[in-house]
PDB file of C-alpha atoms in Angstrom:
ATOM      1  CA  MET A   6      -6.213 -11.250   7.710  1.00  0.00           C
ATOM      2  CA  GLU A   7      -9.959 -11.611   7.568  1.00  0.00           C
ATOM      3  CA  ASN A   8     -11.801 -10.563  10.748  1.00  0.00           C
ATOM      4  CA  ALA A   9     -15.371 -11.374  11.917  1.00  0.00           C
ATOM      5  CA  THR A  10     -15.807  -7.843  13.473  1.00  0.00           C
ATOM      6  CA  GLU A  11     -16.636  -5.471  10.704  1.00  0.00           C
ATOM      7  CA  VAL A  12     -14.732  -2.295  10.705  1.00  0.00           C
ATOM      8  CA  HIS A  13     -15.317   0.353   8.051  1.00  0.00           C
ATOM      9  CA  LEU A  14     -13.004   3.213   6.618  1.00  0.00           C
ATOM     10  CA  SER A  15     -15.419   5.472   8.437  1.00  0.00           C
ATOM     11  CA  SER A  16     -13.883   4.383  11.712  1.00  0.00           C
ATOM     12  CA  TYR A  17     -10.564   6.152  10.623  1.00  0.00           C
ATOM     13  CA  PRO A  18     -11.625   9.880  10.235  1.00  0.00           C
ATOM     14  CA  LEU A  19      -8.448  10.795  12.042  1.00  0.00           C
ATOM     15  CA  LEU A  20      -6.352  10.016   9.013  1.00  0.00           C
ATOM     16  CA  GLU A  21      -8.552  11.980   6.681  1.00  0.00           C
ATOM     17  CA  GLN A  22      -8.665  14.848   9.148  1.00  0.00           C
ATOM     18  CA  THR A  23      -4.863  14.719   9.602  1.00  0.00           C
ATOM     19  CA  THR A  24      -3.788  14.457   5.951  1.00  0.00           C
ATOM     20  CA  GLY A  25      -6.797  16.066   4.152  1.00  0.00           C
ATOM     21  CA  MET A  26      -6.711  13.097   1.737  1.00  0.00           C
ATOM     22  CA  GLN A  27      -9.027  10.158   0.968  1.00  0.00           C
ATOM     23  CA  TRP A  28      -7.533   6.841   2.107  1.00  0.00           C
ATOM     24  CA  ILE A  29      -7.989   3.589   0.229  1.00  0.00           C
ATOM     25  CA  GLY A  30      -8.373   0.347   2.089  1.00  0.00           C
ATOM     26  CA  VAL A  31      -6.577  -2.752   1.117  1.00  0.00           C
ATOM     27  CA  LYS A  32      -7.801  -6.207   2.379  1.00  0.00           C
ATOM     28  CA  PHE A  33      -6.068  -9.462   1.984  1.00  0.00           C
ATOM     29  CA  LEU A  34      -8.739 -12.185   1.228  1.00  0.00           C
ATOM     30  CA  ASN A  35      -8.362 -15.794   1.988  1.00  0.00           C
ATOM     31  CA  HIS A  36     -11.467 -16.348  -0.447  1.00  0.00           C
ATOM     32  CA  LEU A  37     -12.807 -14.496  -3.427  1.00  0.00           C
ATOM     33  CA  PRO A  38     -16.497 -14.240  -3.119  1.00  0.00           C
ATOM     34  CA  ALA A  39     -18.594 -15.929  -5.700  1.00  0.00           C
ATOM     35  CA  GLY A  40     -20.582 -13.883  -8.135  1.00  0.00           C
ATOM     36  CA  ARG A  41     -18.586 -10.729  -7.505  1.00  0.00           C
ATOM     37  CA  ASP A  42     -20.056  -7.591  -9.109  1.00  0.00           C
ATOM     38  CA  ASN A  43     -16.874  -5.512  -8.924  1.00  0.00           C
ATOM     39  CA  VAL A  44     -14.732  -7.724 -10.986  1.00  0.00           C
ATOM     40  CA  HIS A  45     -12.901  -5.959 -13.990  1.00  0.00           C
ATOM     41  CA  SER A  46     -12.437  -7.866 -17.063  1.00  0.00           C
ATOM     42  CA  ASP A  47      -9.200  -6.066 -17.927  1.00  0.00           C
ATOM     43  CA  THR A  48      -5.765  -6.592 -16.032  1.00  0.00           C
ATOM     44  CA  MET A  49      -3.952  -3.765 -14.358  1.00  0.00           C
ATOM     45  CA  ARG A  50      -1.208  -2.841 -12.202  1.00  0.00           C
ATOM     46  CA  PHE A  51      -1.856  -2.755  -8.397  1.00  0.00           C
ATOM     47  CA  CYS A  52      -1.071   0.798  -8.158  1.00  0.00           C
ATOM     48  CA  GLU A  53      -3.584   1.504 -11.018  1.00  0.00           C
ATOM     49  CA  ALA A  54      -6.182  -0.579  -9.041  1.00  0.00           C
ATOM     50  CA  VAL A  55      -5.474   1.907  -6.035  1.00  0.00           C
ATOM     51  CA  CYS A  56      -6.096   4.904  -8.301  1.00  0.00           C
ATOM     52  CA  ARG A  57      -9.268   3.489  -9.665  1.00  0.00           C
ATOM     53  CA  ALA A  58     -10.520   2.346  -6.286  1.00  0.00           C
ATOM     54  CA  GLY A  59     -11.293   5.967  -5.220  1.00  0.00           C
ATOM     55  CA  HIS A  60     -14.377   5.614  -7.674  1.00  0.00           C
ATOM     56  CA  GLY A  61     -15.318   2.093  -6.641  1.00  0.00           C
ATOM     57  CA  GLY A  62     -14.107  -0.908  -4.936  1.00  0.00           C
ATOM     58  CA  ILE A  63     -12.075  -3.448  -6.911  1.00  0.00           C
ATOM     59  CA  GLU A  64     -11.258  -7.124  -6.043  1.00  0.00           C
ATOM     60  CA  LEU A  65      -8.121  -8.406  -7.646  1.00  0.00           C
ATOM     61  CA  SER A  66      -7.171 -12.077  -8.337  1.00  0.00           C
ATOM     62  CA  PRO A  67      -3.723 -12.981  -9.153  1.00  0.00           C
ATOM     63  CA  GLU A  68      -4.563 -13.251 -12.816  1.00  0.00           C
ATOM     64  CA  MET A  69      -5.786  -9.621 -12.935  1.00  0.00           C
ATOM     65  CA  ILE A  70      -2.480  -8.337 -11.956  1.00  0.00           C
ATOM     66  CA  ARG A  71      -0.436  -7.146 -15.007  1.00  0.00           C
ATOM     67  CA  CYS A  72       2.831  -6.379 -13.095  1.00  0.00           C
ATOM     68  CA  ASP A  73       5.132  -9.153 -12.146  1.00  0.00           C
ATOM     69  CA  GLY A  74       6.791  -6.820  -9.464  1.00  0.00           C
ATOM     70  CA  ALA A  75       3.281  -6.710  -7.812  1.00  0.00           C
ATOM     71  CA  LYS A  76       2.881 -10.343  -8.187  1.00  0.00           C
ATOM     72  CA  ARG A  77       6.161 -11.081  -6.378  1.00  0.00           C
ATOM     73  CA  ALA A  78       5.196  -8.654  -3.504  1.00  0.00           C
ATOM     74  CA  PHE A  79       1.974 -10.441  -2.943  1.00  0.00           C
ATOM     75  CA  ALA A  80       3.627 -13.884  -3.092  1.00  0.00           C
ATOM     76  CA  TRP A  81       1.818 -14.914  -6.295  1.00  0.00           C
ATOM     77  CA  VAL A  82       5.014 -15.721  -8.032  1.00  0.00           C
ATOM     78  CA  LYS A  83       8.272 -17.254  -7.159  1.00  0.00           C
ATOM     79  CA  ASN A  84      11.640 -17.735  -8.785  1.00  0.00           C
ATOM     80  CA  LYS A  85      11.234 -14.659 -11.098  1.00  0.00           C
ATOM     81  CA  ASP A  86      13.737 -12.478  -9.623  1.00  0.00           C
ATOM     82  CA  GLU A  87      16.234 -13.082 -12.337  1.00  0.00           C
ATOM     83  CA  ALA A  88      13.795 -11.991 -15.104  1.00  0.00           C
ATOM     84  CA  LEU A  89      12.756  -8.977 -12.744  1.00  0.00           C
ATOM     85  CA  ALA A  90      16.202  -7.977 -12.475  1.00  0.00           C
ATOM     86  CA  LEU A  91      16.950  -8.163 -16.115  1.00  0.00           C
ATOM     87  CA  HIS A  92      13.893  -5.910 -16.802  1.00  0.00           C
ATOM     88  CA  LEU A  93      14.776  -3.469 -14.198  1.00  0.00           C
ATOM     89  CA  SER A  94      18.352  -3.264 -15.355  1.00  0.00           C
ATOM     90  CA  GLU A  95      17.354  -2.467 -18.794  1.00  0.00           C
ATOM     91  CA  LYS A  96      14.676   0.015 -17.761  1.00  0.00           C
ATOM     92  CA  ALA A  97      16.733   1.896 -15.030  1.00  0.00           C
ATOM     93  CA  GLY A  98      20.133   1.637 -16.524  1.00  0.00           C
ATOM     94  CA  MET A  99      21.711  -0.140 -13.589  1.00  0.00           C
ATOM     95  CA  SER A 100      23.628  -3.470 -13.631  1.00  0.00           C
ATOM     96  CA  GLU A 101      21.777  -6.711 -13.232  1.00  0.00           C
ATOM     97  CA  GLU A 102      23.563  -7.441  -9.875  1.00  0.00           C
ATOM     98  CA  THR A 103      22.441  -4.136  -8.408  1.00  0.00           C
ATOM     99  CA  ALA A 104      18.772  -4.629  -9.752  1.00  0.00           C
ATOM    100  CA  ARG A 105      18.944  -8.129  -8.135  1.00  0.00           C
ATOM    101  CA  LYS A 106      19.965  -6.852  -4.935  1.00  0.00           C
ATOM    102  CA  LEU A 107      17.318  -4.138  -4.970  1.00  0.00           C
ATOM    103  CA  ILE A 108      14.665  -6.778  -5.753  1.00  0.00           C
ATOM    104  CA  GLN A 109      15.869  -9.172  -3.124  1.00  0.00           C
ATOM    105  CA  GLN A 110      15.334  -6.344  -0.572  1.00  0.00           C
ATOM    106  CA  ALA A 111      11.780  -5.788  -1.626  1.00  0.00           C
ATOM    107  CA  PRO A 112       9.112  -7.063   0.947  1.00  0.00           C
ATOM    108  CA  VAL A 113       7.105 -10.219   0.110  1.00  0.00           C
ATOM    109  CA  LEU A 114       3.778 -11.309   1.920  1.00  0.00           C
ATOM    110  CA  GLY A 115       4.399 -14.442   3.927  1.00  0.00           C
ATOM    111  CA  PHE A 116       1.408 -15.980   2.618  1.00  0.00           C
ATOM    112  CA  PRO A 117      -0.142 -16.042  -0.959  1.00  0.00           C
ATOM    113  CA  TYR A 118      -3.743 -14.820  -0.251  1.00  0.00           C
ATOM    114  CA  ALA A 119      -6.539 -15.720  -2.845  1.00  0.00           C
ATOM    115  CA  GLY A 120      -7.132 -12.118  -3.746  1.00  0.00           C
ATOM    116  CA  ILE A 121      -7.120  -8.530  -2.690  1.00  0.00           C
ATOM    117  CA  ARG A 122     -10.053  -6.028  -1.982  1.00  0.00           C
ATOM    118  CA  VAL A 123      -8.957  -2.342  -2.794  1.00  0.00           C
ATOM    119  CA  GLY A 124     -11.439   0.370  -2.103  1.00  0.00           C
ATOM    120  CA  GLN A 125     -13.717   1.620   0.635  1.00  0.00           C
ATOM    121  CA  SER A 126     -13.607  -1.785   2.049  1.00  0.00           C
ATOM    122  CA  VAL A 127     -14.693  -3.530   5.293  1.00  0.00           C
ATOM    123  CA  ASN A 128     -11.978  -4.469   7.681  1.00  0.00           C
ATOM    124  CA  PRO A 129      -8.990  -3.178   5.703  1.00  0.00           C
ATOM    125  CA  ASP A 130      -5.424  -4.459   6.499  1.00  0.00           C
ATOM    126  CA  VAL A 131      -3.651  -1.489   5.237  1.00  0.00           C
ATOM    127  CA  LEU A 132      -4.783   2.046   4.581  1.00  0.00           C
ATOM    128  CA  VAL A 133      -2.961   3.861   1.574  1.00  0.00           C
ATOM    129  CA  THR A 134      -2.952   7.190   0.152  1.00  0.00           C
ATOM    130  CA  TYR A 135      -1.150   9.607  -2.000  1.00  0.00           C
ATOM    131  CA  VAL A 136      -0.140  12.934  -0.131  1.00  0.00           C
ATOM    132  CA  ARG A 137       1.842  15.995  -0.425  1.00  0.00           C
ATOM    133  CA  PRO A 138       4.987  16.233   1.961  1.00  0.00           C
ATOM    134  CA  GLU A 139       3.176  18.661   4.450  1.00  0.00           C
ATOM    135  CA  ALA A 140       0.454  16.277   4.830  1.00  0.00           C
ATOM    136  CA  ALA A 141       3.008  13.529   5.329  1.00  0.00           C
ATOM    137  CA  MET A 142       4.680  15.779   7.963  1.00  0.00           C
ATOM    138  CA  ARG A 143       1.299  15.952   9.748  1.00  0.00           C
ATOM    139  CA  LEU A 144       1.138  12.147   9.860  1.00  0.00           C
ATOM    140  CA  VAL A 145       4.562  11.760  11.066  1.00  0.00           C
ATOM    141  CA  ARG A 146       3.824  14.438  13.855  1.00  0.00           C
ATOM    142  CA  PHE A 147       0.886  12.172  14.777  1.00  0.00           C
ATOM    143  CA  TRP A 148       3.053   9.217  14.992  1.00  0.00           C
ATOM    144  CA  GLU A 149       5.632  11.069  17.013  1.00  0.00           C
ATOM    145  CA  THR A 150       2.941  12.531  19.443  1.00  0.00           C
ATOM    146  CA  THR A 151       1.258   9.056  20.168  1.00  0.00           C
ATOM    147  CA  THR A 152       4.296   6.902  20.327  1.00  0.00           C
ATOM    148  CA  GLY A 153       7.078   9.155  21.486  1.00  0.00           C
ATOM    149  CA  ARG A 154       9.343   7.864  18.744  1.00  0.00           C
ATOM    150  CA  SER A 155      10.692   9.134  15.420  1.00  0.00           C
ATOM    151  CA  LEU A 156       9.521   7.178  12.354  1.00  0.00           C
ATOM    152  CA  ARG A 157      12.264   5.484  10.533  1.00  0.00           C
ATOM    153  CA  ALA A 158      11.824   5.244   6.708  1.00  0.00           C
ATOM    154  CA  ASN A 159      13.562   2.837   4.339  1.00  0.00           C
ATOM    155  CA  VAL A 160      12.795   3.953   1.020  1.00  0.00           C
ATOM    156  CA  SER A 161      13.028   2.274  -2.533  1.00  0.00           C
ATOM    157  CA  SER A 162      12.004   3.367  -5.986  1.00  0.00           C
ATOM    158  CA  ILE A 163      11.066  -0.139  -7.037  1.00  0.00           C
ATOM    159  CA  MET A 164       7.660  -1.953  -6.395  1.00  0.00           C
ATOM    160  CA  ALA A 165       6.855   1.483  -4.529  1.00  0.00           C
ATOM    161  CA  VAL A 166       3.173   1.167  -4.034  1.00  0.00           C
ATOM    162  CA  CYS A 167       2.739  -2.774  -3.925  1.00  0.00           C
ATOM    163  CA  GLY A 168       5.791  -3.973  -2.209  1.00  0.00           C
ATOM    164  CA  ASN A 169       7.557  -1.060  -0.624  1.00  0.00           C
ATOM    165  CA  ALA A 170       4.449   0.457   0.799  1.00  0.00           C
ATOM    166  CA  VAL A 171       1.500  -1.626   1.190  1.00  0.00           C
ATOM    167  CA  VAL A 172       3.261  -5.031   1.792  1.00  0.00           C
ATOM    168  CA  LYS A 173       6.007  -3.459   3.796  1.00  0.00           C
ATOM    169  CA  ALA A 174       3.401  -1.761   6.244  1.00  0.00           C
ATOM    170  CA  TYR A 175       1.658  -5.013   6.496  1.00  0.00           C
ATOM    171  CA  MET A 176       4.613  -7.071   7.373  1.00  0.00           C
ATOM    172  CA  SER A 177       6.375  -4.578   9.621  1.00  0.00           C
ATOM    173  CA  GLN A 178       3.202  -3.049  11.209  1.00  0.00           C
ATOM    174  CA  SER A 179       4.541   0.243  10.833  1.00  0.00           C
ATOM    175  CA  ILE A 180       3.979   3.354   8.674  1.00  0.00           C
ATOM    176  CA  SER A 181       5.666   3.055   5.361  1.00  0.00           C
ATOM    177  CA  ILE A 182       6.598   6.135   3.225  1.00  0.00           C
ATOM    178  CA  SER A 183       7.421   5.829  -0.653  1.00  0.00           C
ATOM    179  CA  PHE A 184       8.112   8.248  -3.387  1.00  0.00           C
ATOM    180  CA  GLY A 185       6.713   6.111  -5.917  1.00  0.00           C
ATOM    181  CA  CYS A 186       8.317   4.341  -8.934  1.00  0.00           C
ATOM    182  CA  PRO A 187       8.324   5.392 -12.690  1.00  0.00           C
ATOM    183  CA  ASP A 188       5.345   2.758 -13.455  1.00  0.00           C
ATOM    184  CA  SER A 189       3.228   3.890 -10.376  1.00  0.00           C
ATOM    185  CA  ARG A 190       3.716   7.508 -11.362  1.00  0.00           C
ATOM    186  CA  GLN A 191       2.618   6.754 -14.989  1.00  0.00           C
ATOM    187  CA  TYR A 192      -0.124   4.220 -14.242  1.00  0.00           C
ATOM    188  CA  GLY A 193      -1.192   4.814 -10.650  1.00  0.00           C
ATOM    189  CA  GLY A 194      -2.163   8.526 -10.682  1.00  0.00           C
ATOM    190  CA  ILE A 195       0.676   9.928  -8.369  1.00  0.00           C
ATOM    191  CA  GLN A 196       1.088  13.521  -9.085  1.00  0.00           C
ATOM    192  CA  PRO A 197       4.644  14.907  -9.295  1.00  0.00           C
ATOM    193  CA  GLU A 198       4.159  16.757  -5.997  1.00  0.00           C
ATOM    194  CA  GLU A 199       2.846  13.702  -4.164  1.00  0.00           C
ATOM    195  CA  MET A 200       4.242  10.670  -2.239  1.00  0.00           C
ATOM    196  CA  VAL A 201       2.827   7.438  -0.973  1.00  0.00           C
ATOM    197  CA  ILE A 202       2.055   6.564   2.530  1.00  0.00           C
ATOM    198  CA  ALA A 203       0.520   3.170   3.962  1.00  0.00           C
ATOM    199  CA  VAL A 204      -0.668   2.697   7.443  1.00  0.00           C
ATOM    200  CA  PRO A 205      -1.522  -0.782   8.821  1.00  0.00           C
ATOM    201  CA  THR A 206      -4.883  -0.823  10.486  1.00  0.00           C
ATOM    202  CA  GLY A 207      -3.512  -2.953  13.404  1.00  0.00           C
ATOM    203  CA  LEU A 208      -0.891  -0.334  14.247  1.00  0.00           C
ATOM    204  CA  LEU A 209      -3.591   2.385  14.152  1.00  0.00           C
ATOM    205  CA  HIS A 210      -5.744   0.326  16.638  1.00  0.00           C
ATOM    206  CA  ARG A 211      -2.711   0.046  18.920  1.00  0.00           C
ATOM    207  CA  ILE A 212      -1.877   3.615  19.051  1.00  0.00           C
ATOM    208  CA  THR A 213      -5.213   5.047  19.120  1.00  0.00           C
ATOM    209  CA  GLY A 214      -7.307   2.698  20.814  1.00  0.00           C
ATOM    210  CA  THR A 215      -9.674   1.698  18.045  1.00  0.00           C
ATOM    211  CA  GLY A 216      -9.109   4.428  15.433  1.00  0.00           C
ATOM    212  CA  ASP A 217      -9.406   7.661  17.217  1.00  0.00           C
ATOM    213  CA  ARG A 218     -12.184   9.826  16.057  1.00  0.00           C
ATOM    214  CA  ARG A 219     -10.206  13.077  17.141  1.00  0.00           C
ATOM    215  CA  SER A 220      -8.403  15.082  14.706  1.00  0.00           C
ATOM    216  CA  ILE A 221      -4.901  15.868  16.070  1.00  0.00           C
ATOM    217  CA  GLN A 222      -3.890  19.357  16.786  1.00  0.00           C
ATOM    218  CA  LEU A 223      -0.389  20.245  15.687  1.00  0.00           C
ATOM    219  CA  SER A 224       1.794  22.906  17.280  1.00  0.00           C
ATOM    220  CA  LYS A 225       3.414  25.178  14.676  1.00  0.00           C
TER     221      LYS A 225
END
């Protein structure tokens, strides 16, 4: 959701201090700005855009997304579950029925936004990063320390960055954890020892005030 109050990623140093990793902002746009200078002429997967965005922001329109799974996650295509299930069953060696069930469980945005800004953006809706398990543990400890609750994770190996990380975090307003999928590991720059974490900024505001600038001290 677009917001008149500008909040930059620099407002969230706690995340980088806690995990030691760079975070990428994801902003859902009601309108794509005219005369954009960060438009890429080539198409790409969303996870690939997350990887590239560490070197410069990218604004994505539906036409720029190469992956039908990501288009489904962002509500840019409908009625493609059967084709997606066939593709997944052939690629993953599972039955079409199983593939269909998994796809139907994958989160979908409730509204098809005009575009998505990925990078060091203003007013991000979701922050996403690739981390090692130890860094993920520190973030979970932060969650437990500030909320007094365990973090519940529902993990899937399909649409693992677009749907089951970013969209899930946005729709549920909770931290999402993903181990990636074969495509995101091939194209999205996820290293063998890394996992994906997405955090909605609305949640971060609620549990820290306005994006707490303290680094969390962890007991050993």
